[in-house]
XYZ file of C-alpha atoms in Angstrom:
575
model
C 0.000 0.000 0.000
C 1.080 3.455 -1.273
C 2.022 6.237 1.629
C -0.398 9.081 1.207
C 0.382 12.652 1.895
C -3.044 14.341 1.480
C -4.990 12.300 4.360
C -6.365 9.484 2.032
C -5.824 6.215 1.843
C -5.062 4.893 -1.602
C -3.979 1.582 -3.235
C -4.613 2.229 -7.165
C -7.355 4.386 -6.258
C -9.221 3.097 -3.851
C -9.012 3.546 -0.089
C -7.876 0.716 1.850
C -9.411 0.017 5.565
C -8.529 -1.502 8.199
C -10.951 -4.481 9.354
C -13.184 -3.266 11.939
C -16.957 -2.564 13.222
C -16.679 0.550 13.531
C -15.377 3.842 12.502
C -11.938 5.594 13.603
C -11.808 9.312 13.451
C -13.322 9.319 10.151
C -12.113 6.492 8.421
C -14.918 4.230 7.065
C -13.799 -0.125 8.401
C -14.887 -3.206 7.912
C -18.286 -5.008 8.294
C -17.143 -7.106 11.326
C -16.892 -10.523 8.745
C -13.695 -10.117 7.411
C -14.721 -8.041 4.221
C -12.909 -4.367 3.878
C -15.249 -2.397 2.118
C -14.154 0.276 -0.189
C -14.530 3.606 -0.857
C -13.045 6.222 -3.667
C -11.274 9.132 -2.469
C -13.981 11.765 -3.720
C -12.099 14.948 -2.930
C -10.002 16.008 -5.835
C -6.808 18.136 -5.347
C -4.427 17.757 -2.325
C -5.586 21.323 -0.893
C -9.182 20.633 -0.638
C -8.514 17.179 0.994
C -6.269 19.206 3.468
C -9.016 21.118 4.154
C -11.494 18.683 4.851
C -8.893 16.326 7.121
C -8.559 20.371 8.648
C -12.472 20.803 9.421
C -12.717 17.036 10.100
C -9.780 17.964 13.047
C -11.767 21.062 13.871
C -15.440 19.600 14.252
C -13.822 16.831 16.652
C -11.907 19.563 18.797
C -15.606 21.281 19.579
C -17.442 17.746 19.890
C -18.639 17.584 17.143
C -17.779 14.130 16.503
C -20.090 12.489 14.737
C -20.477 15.211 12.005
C -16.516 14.529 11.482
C -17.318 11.153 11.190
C -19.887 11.211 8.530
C -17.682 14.249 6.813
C -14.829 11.653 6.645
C -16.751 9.392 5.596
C -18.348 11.124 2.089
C -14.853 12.750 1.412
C -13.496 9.479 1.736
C -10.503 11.057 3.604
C -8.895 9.958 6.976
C -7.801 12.556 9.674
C -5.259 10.204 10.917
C -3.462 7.159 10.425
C -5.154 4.402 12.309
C -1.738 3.573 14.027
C -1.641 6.862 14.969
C -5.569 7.302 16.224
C -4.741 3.747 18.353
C -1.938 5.346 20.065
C -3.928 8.791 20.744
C -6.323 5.987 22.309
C -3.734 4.280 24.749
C -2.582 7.670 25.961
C -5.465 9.326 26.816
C -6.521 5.889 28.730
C -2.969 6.167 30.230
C -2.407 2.310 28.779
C 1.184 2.760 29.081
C 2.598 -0.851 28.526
C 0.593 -0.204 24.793
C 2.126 3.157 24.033
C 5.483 1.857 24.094
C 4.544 -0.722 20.878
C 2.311 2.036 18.959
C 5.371 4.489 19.669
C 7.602 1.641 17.761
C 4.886 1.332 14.826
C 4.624 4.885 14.560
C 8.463 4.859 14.217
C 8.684 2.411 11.824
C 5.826 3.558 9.658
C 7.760 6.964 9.740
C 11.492 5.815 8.802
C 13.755 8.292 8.843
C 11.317 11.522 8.099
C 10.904 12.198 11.786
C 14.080 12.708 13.505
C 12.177 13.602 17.154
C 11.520 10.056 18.943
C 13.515 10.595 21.593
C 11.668 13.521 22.451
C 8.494 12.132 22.183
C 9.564 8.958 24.519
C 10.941 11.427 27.027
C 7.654 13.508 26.982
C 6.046 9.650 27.580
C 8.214 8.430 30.062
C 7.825 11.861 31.044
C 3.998 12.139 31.788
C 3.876 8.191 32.910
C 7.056 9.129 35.641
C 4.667 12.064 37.353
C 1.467 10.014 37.401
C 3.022 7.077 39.458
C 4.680 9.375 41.502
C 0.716 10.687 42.138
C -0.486 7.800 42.882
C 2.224 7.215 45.180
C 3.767 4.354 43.108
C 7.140 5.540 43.946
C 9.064 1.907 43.003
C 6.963 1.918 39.452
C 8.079 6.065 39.267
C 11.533 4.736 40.304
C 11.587 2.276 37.416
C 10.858 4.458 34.901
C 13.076 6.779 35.958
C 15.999 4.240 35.912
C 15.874 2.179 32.999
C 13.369 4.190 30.781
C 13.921 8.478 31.030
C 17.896 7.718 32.027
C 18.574 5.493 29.372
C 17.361 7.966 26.470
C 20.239 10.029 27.115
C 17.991 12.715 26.506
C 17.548 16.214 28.431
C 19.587 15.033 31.488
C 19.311 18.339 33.041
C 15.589 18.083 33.497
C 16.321 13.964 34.254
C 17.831 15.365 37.165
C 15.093 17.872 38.029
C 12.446 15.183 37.923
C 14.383 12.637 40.527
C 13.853 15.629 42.832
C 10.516 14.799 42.891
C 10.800 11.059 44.279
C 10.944 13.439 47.779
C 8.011 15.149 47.239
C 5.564 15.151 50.033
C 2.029 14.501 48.378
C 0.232 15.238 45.425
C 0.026 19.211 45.835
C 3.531 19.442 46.344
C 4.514 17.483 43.145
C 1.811 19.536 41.296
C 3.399 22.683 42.252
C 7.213 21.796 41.981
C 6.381 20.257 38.389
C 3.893 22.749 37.377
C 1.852 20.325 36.192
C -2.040 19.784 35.878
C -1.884 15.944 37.632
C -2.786 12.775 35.988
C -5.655 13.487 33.830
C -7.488 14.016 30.797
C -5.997 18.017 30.844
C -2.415 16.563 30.910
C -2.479 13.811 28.261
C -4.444 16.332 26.298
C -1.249 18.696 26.459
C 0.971 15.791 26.130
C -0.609 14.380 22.789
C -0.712 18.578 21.872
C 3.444 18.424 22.217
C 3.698 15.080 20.312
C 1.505 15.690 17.360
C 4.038 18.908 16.350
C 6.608 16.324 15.928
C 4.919 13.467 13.573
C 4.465 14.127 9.703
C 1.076 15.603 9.279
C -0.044 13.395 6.904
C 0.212 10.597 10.255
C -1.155 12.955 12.466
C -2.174 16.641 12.057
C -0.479 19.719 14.306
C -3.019 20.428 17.534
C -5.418 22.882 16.281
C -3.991 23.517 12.783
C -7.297 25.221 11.424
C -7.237 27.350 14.767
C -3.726 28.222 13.923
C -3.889 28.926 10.300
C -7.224 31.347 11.032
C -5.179 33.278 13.802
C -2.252 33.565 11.770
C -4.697 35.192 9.029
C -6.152 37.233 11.139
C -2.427 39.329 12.601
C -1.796 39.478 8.554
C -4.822 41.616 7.906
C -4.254 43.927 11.302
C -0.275 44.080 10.916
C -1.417 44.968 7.097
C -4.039 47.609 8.089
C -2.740 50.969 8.286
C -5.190 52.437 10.879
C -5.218 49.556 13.374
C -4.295 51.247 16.877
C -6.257 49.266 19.664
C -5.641 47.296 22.656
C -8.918 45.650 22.007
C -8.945 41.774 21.679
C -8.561 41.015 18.007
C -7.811 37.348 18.058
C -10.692 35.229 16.158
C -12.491 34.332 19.137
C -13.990 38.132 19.292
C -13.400 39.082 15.500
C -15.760 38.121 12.303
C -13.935 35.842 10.167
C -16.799 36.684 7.311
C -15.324 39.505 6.220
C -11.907 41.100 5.805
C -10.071 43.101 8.955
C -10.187 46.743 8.426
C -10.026 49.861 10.721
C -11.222 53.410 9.673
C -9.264 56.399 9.318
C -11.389 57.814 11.761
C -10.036 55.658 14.169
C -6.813 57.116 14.704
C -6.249 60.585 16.398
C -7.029 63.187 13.325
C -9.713 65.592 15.169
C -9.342 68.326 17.131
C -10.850 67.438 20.571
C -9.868 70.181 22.657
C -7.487 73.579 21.898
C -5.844 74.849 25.142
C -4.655 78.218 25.349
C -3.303 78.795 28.620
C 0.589 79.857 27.565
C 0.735 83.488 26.473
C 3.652 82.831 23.920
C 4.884 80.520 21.663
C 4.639 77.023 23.089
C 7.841 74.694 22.083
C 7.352 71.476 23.820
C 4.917 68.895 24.921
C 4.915 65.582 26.701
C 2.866 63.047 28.336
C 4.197 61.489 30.935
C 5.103 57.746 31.393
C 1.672 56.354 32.783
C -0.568 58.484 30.165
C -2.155 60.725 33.016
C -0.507 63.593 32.380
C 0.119 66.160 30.011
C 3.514 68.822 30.416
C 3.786 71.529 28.066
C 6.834 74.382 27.888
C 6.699 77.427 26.404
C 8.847 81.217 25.954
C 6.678 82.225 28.607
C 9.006 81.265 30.864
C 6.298 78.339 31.913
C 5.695 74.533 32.608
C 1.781 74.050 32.926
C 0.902 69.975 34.221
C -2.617 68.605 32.734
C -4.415 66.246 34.001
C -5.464 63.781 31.087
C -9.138 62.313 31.388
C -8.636 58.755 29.291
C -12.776 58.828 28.955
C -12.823 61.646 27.136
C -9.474 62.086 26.142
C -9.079 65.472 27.150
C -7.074 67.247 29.673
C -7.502 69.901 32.916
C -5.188 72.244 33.556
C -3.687 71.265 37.384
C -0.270 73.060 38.159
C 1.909 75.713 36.505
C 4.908 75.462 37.089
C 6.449 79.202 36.743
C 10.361 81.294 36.751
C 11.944 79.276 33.787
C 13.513 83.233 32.466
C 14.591 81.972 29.327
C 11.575 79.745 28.171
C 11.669 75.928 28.329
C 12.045 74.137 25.140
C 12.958 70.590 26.500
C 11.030 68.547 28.576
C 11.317 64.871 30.286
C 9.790 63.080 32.769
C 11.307 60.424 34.973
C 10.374 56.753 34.941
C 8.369 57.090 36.941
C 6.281 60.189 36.283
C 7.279 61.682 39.501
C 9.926 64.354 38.268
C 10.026 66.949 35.237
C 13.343 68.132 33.905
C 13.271 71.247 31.984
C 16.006 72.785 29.637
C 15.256 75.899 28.207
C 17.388 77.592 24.737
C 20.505 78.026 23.625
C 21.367 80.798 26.029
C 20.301 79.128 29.143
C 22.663 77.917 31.441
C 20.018 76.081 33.852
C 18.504 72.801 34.049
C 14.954 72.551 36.331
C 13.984 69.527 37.990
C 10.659 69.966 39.731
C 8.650 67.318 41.524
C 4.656 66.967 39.646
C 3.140 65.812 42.851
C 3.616 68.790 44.931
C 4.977 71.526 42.399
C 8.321 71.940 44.193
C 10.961 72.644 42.525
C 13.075 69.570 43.447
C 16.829 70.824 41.839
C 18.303 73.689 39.563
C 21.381 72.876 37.837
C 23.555 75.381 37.499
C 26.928 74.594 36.540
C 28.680 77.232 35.151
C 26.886 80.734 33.534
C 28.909 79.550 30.195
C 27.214 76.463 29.962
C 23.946 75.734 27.231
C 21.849 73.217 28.778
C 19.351 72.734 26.341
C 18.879 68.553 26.303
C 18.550 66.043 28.649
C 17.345 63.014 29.704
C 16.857 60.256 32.121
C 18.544 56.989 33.195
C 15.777 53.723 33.752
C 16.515 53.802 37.652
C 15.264 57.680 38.023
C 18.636 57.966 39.936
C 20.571 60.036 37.256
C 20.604 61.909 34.441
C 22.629 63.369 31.866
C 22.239 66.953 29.911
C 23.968 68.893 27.507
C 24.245 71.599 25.231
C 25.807 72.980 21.952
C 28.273 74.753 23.815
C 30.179 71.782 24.399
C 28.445 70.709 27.489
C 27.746 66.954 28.462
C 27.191 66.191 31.830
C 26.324 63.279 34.057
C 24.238 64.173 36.972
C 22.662 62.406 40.208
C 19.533 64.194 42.435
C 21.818 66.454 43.907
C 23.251 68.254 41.162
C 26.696 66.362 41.411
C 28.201 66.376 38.258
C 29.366 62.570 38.567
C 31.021 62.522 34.921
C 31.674 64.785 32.251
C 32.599 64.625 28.707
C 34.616 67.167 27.196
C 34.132 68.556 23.739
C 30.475 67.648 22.424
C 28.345 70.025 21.044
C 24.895 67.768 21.713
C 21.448 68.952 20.154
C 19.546 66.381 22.119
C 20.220 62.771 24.316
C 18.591 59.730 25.005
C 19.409 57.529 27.664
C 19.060 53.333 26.558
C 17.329 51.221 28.315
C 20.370 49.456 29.161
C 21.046 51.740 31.930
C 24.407 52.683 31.017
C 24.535 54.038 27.616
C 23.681 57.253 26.316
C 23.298 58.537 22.523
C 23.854 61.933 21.477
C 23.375 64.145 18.531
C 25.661 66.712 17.915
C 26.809 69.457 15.538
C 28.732 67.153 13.527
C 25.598 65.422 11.911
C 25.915 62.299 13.944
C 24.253 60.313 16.509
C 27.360 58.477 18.855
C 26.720 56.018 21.171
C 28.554 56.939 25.058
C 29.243 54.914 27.681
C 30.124 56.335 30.762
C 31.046 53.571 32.819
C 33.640 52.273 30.314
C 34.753 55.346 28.909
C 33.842 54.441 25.351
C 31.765 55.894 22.523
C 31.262 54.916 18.950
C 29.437 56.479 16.088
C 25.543 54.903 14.973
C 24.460 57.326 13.001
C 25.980 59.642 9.892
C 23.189 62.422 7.639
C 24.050 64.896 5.984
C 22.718 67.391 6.982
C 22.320 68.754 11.252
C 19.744 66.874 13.632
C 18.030 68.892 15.287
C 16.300 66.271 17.438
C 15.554 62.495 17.568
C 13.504 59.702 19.666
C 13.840 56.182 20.132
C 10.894 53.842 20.395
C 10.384 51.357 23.350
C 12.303 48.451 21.639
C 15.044 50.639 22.150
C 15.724 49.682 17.892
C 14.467 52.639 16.306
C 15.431 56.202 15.830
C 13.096 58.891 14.817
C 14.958 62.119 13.424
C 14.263 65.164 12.692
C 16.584 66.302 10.079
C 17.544 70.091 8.759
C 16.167 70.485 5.122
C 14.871 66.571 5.050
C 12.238 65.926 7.320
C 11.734 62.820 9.584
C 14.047 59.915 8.918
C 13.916 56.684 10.482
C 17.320 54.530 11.171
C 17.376 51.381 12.687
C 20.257 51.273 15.440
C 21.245 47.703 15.621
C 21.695 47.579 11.887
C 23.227 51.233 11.557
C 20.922 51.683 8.419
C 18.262 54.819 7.276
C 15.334 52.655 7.150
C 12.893 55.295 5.690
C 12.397 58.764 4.731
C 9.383 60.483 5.190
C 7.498 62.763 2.811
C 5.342 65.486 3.362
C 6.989 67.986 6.919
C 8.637 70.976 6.150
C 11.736 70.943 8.175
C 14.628 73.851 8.177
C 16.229 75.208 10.450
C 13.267 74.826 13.560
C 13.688 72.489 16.381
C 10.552 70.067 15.556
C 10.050 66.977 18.004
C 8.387 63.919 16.352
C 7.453 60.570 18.074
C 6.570 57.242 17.892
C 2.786 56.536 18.789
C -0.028 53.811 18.707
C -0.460 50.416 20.354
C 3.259 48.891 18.970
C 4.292 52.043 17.892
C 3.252 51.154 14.671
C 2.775 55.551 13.676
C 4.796 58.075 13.485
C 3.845 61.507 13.820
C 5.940 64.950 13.273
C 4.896 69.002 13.709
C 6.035 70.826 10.452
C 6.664 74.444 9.481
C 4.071 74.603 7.259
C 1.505 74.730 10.532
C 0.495 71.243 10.513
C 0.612 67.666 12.115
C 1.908 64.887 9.554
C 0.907 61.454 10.704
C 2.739 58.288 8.956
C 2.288 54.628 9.299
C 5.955 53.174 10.182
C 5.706 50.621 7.430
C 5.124 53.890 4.322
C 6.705 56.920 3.682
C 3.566 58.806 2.138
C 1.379 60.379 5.158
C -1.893 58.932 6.326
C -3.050 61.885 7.969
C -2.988 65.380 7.366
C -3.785 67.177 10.843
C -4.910 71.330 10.424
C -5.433 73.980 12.481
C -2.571 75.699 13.993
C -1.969 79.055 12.594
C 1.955 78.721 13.081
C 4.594 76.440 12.628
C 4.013 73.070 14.897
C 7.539 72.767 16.813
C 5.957 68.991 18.896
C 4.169 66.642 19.099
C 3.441 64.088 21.747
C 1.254 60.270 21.375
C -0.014 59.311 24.880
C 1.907 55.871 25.397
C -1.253 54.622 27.129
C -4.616 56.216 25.428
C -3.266 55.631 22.185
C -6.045 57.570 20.803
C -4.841 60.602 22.045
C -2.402 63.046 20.964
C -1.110 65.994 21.602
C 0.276 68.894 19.596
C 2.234 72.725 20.488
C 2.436 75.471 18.313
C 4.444 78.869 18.262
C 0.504 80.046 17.537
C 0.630 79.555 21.490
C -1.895 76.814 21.764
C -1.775 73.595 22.338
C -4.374 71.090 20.807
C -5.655 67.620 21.786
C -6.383 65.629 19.256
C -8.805 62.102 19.208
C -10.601 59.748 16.914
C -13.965 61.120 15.299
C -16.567 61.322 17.754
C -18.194 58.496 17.287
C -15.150 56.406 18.286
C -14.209 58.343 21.665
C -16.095 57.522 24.875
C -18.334 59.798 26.810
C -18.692 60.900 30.384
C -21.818 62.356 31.383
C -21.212 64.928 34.282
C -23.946 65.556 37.355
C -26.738 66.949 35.824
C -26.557 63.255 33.359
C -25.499 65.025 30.111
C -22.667 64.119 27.787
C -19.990 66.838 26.651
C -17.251 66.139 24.670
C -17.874 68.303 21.624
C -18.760 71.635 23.526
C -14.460 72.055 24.138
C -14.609 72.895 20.178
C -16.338 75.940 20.609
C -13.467 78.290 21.197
């Protein structure tokens, strides 16, 4: 008899049986007398008998077993090989002394296709090890362990791992140690789950391979979409697989929720903080104003202002976690600001030397340090107190970002680079080479990416590990303005950039041409912020000296009805 590799079984077209009274996942036997019967394979094409053995495999996974009986039965397909539906039998009964012999049919049916017995006699030996040691059949457990798991020369660190439960106390204890569900239909279920990846699938299909192959569609579709940004479950329990995964436009933050007009001059920076629930903005007049965010609404309340920054605050940056601000201001300012959110106290001012240009900064992951720096030739590395701890002479930084490794910082300086600086070691390398000066840059929260903001190019996006420009972005005006862009959405998947031409250009990661064109400022946008938690909210600051919140179209935003039992969302527009 011919090997099949579609599911069927065929012997110059017809489909041989094994003798039986009955039916085996599918596959039509014998009368009981002797007599096979036969049947024609009556699916044509290997991929529609996949399918079928897939629906068959499906139907039986929801109990539905009968229907993939009678399904296997017109198709005249099997969903297994009987050898391999006998020893799915003998496991789930836990007939152990039978296992052993399918194992060895299963083997020799295979030949040399499958090279993973061994692990699928460990996982046996395995499973049949921890249920003797449950039901306290400790010299049966013992001889498994000797002259069956030992022998396999297989895994021998986890050999030894499982001979430290022989001292187990009970049944909890070994449950817990092992993390394991105890002998039972749940843990043969996951054993035969870990066994069936490792036979051919035309012996014995992958656990849920319909499940798989559906799930595997649907990420496709949304890592294909350009507007998906939700934290919604998507996975094809809670989706429609009828029709084709698409998100709206609309869906994405490109309208004008709320305009804020609180600074009195042009406003150059804005930043949410770490946990989403607040919003810092810094402007020339002289002033830090906190928001609080509301995440039903997705718009903010002015709470604290922060005020005697004398020569503006262009750079902003919040600690891990959320609990400090650090402000730089210009070029000409030799201070650095750290003020505590909670209380609106100003915590430190840095100031060094009246020489100095503090105008960039940033924070170490521990909250415990921080380094700044300026175009003067300033690069410092600070604790709480102001100590400078270590300095580095002769960089002329435009902006810094501290890794998430804890110990290395990247700068951009006047020389068109990005270099990589290590304190601790004393070493620095170069990452990043344009053209033309950076005037700022981000990384995302793979700590991978670099978003820059270019002179005379616009938003480029390098990839660090690599070294290489990735992709340049069309559509921002960018000269000679400092303009902050960011990463934004769910995975980060957006990018989105002020410009001098007044506006907000939004940009899936994966395209260069904009998605979004965002109006309404009067003057040129110098930042914008994404909320790294309501990833439907955004924030943008303008030298117009507003500040604008922007959301998804009404229809996708929440509402919050206030005492009186009325919604307002809209009524912010009316300014």
């Amino acid at each position: 008899m011919l090997q099949p590799t579609n599911g069927c079984l065929q012997h110059n077209g017809s489909v041989d049986q094994p003798s039986s009274s009955s039916t085996v996942n599918g596959t039509a036997t014998g009368n009981g007398d002797g007599q096979e019967q036969s049947n024609s394979c009556n699916i044509k094409g290997r991929s529609s008998q996949e399918i079928v053995r897939l629906i068959g495999q499906h139907l039986k996974l929801i109990g539905l077993n009968q229907t993939a009986e009678v399904l296997m039965q017109e198709s005249g397909c099997r969903l297994e090989h009987p050898a391999a539906t006998q020893f799915r039998h003998h496991v789930m009964d836990g007939e152990w002394h039978k296992v052993s012999a399918d194992l060895n049919e299963l083997q020799a049916l295979v030949g040399n296709s499958c090279q993973y017995f061994s692990d699928m006699k460990f996982l046996i030996c395995e499973q049949k090890y921890l249920e003797y040691l449950e039901d306290g059949k400790v010299l049966d457990a013992l001889h498994v362990l000797r002259n069956e798991l030992t022998p396999l020369q297989h895994n021998i660190d986890k050999v030894h791992i499982l001979s430290s439960y022989m001292m187990c106390s009970g049944r909890d204890e070994l449950m817990k140690r092992a993390n394991w569900e105890g002998k039972g239909h749940k843990s043969r279920t996951l054993l035969m789950d870990m066994i069936q990846q490792f036979l051919p699938p035309h012996i014995m299909l992958p656990p849920k391979r319909l499940h798989m192959l559906l799930t595997q569609a649907v990420e496709l579709q949304r890592n294909q979409c350009l507007f998906h940004n939700t934290t919604f479950d998507d996975s094809i329990e809670t989706v429609s697989l009828l029709t084709d995964h698409k998100c709206s436009l609309e869906q994405i933050p490109c309208e004008t929720v709320q305009i804020l007009t609180e600074h009195c001059d042009e406003v150059w920076f804005c930043r949410f903080s770490p946990n989403g629930k607040k919003l810092a903005t810094g402007s020339k007049d002289a002033s830090i104003i906190i928001y609080d965010v509301d995440p039903e609404t997705l718009t903010v309340e002015q709470s604290i202002t922060l005020d005697g920054h004398s020569y503006g605050v262009s750079y902003l940056s919040w600690s891990p976690d959320g609990e400090l601000l650090m402000a730089c201001g210009p070029e000409d300012c030799p201070d650095l600001w750290v003020w505590n959110v909670s209380t609106g106290v100003l915590r430190l001012k840095l100031s060094h030397s009246s020489d100095d240009s503090l105008t960039a900064c940033s924070w170490h992951k521990d909250g415990q340090k921080f380094v700044c720096g300026g175009i003067r030739g300033q690069f410092y590395q600070c604790d709480l107190e102001g100590s400078v701890l270590d300095s580095w002479e002769g960089v002329r930084v435009n902006c810094l970002w501290c890794r998430s490794d804890g110990k290395t910082v990247l700068a951009a300086d006047t020389r068109q680079r990005i270099r990589s600086y290590n304190f601790d070691e004393l070493s620095d390398q170069n990452l990043i080479q344009e053209d033309h000066p950076i005037m700022s840059f981000t990384v995302n929260k793979t700590d991978r990416l670099a978003l820059l903001n270019v002179v005379s190019q616009g938003v480029h996006l390098w990839d660090l590990q690599d070294k290489c420009l990735i992709r340049k972005f069309q559509g921002v005006t960018q000269g000679h303005f400092s303009i902050h862009s960011c990463f934004g959405g769910v995975n980060h998947d957006f990018i989105a950039s002020g410009s001098e031409d007044n506006k907000v250009y939004l940009w899936h990661i994966k395209h260069e041409l904009p998605i979004a064109t965002l109006t309404g400022h009067t003057r040129a946008v110098t930042c914008v912020s994404w909320n790294p938690v309501y990833h439907q909210m955004l924030a943008s600051v303008s030298d117009d000296c507003t500040v604008r919140i922007w959301g998804p179209a009404a229809k996708y935003r929440k509402q919050k009805s206030n005492k009186s039992g009325k919604f307002y969302i809209d009524d912010l527009l009316r300014n």
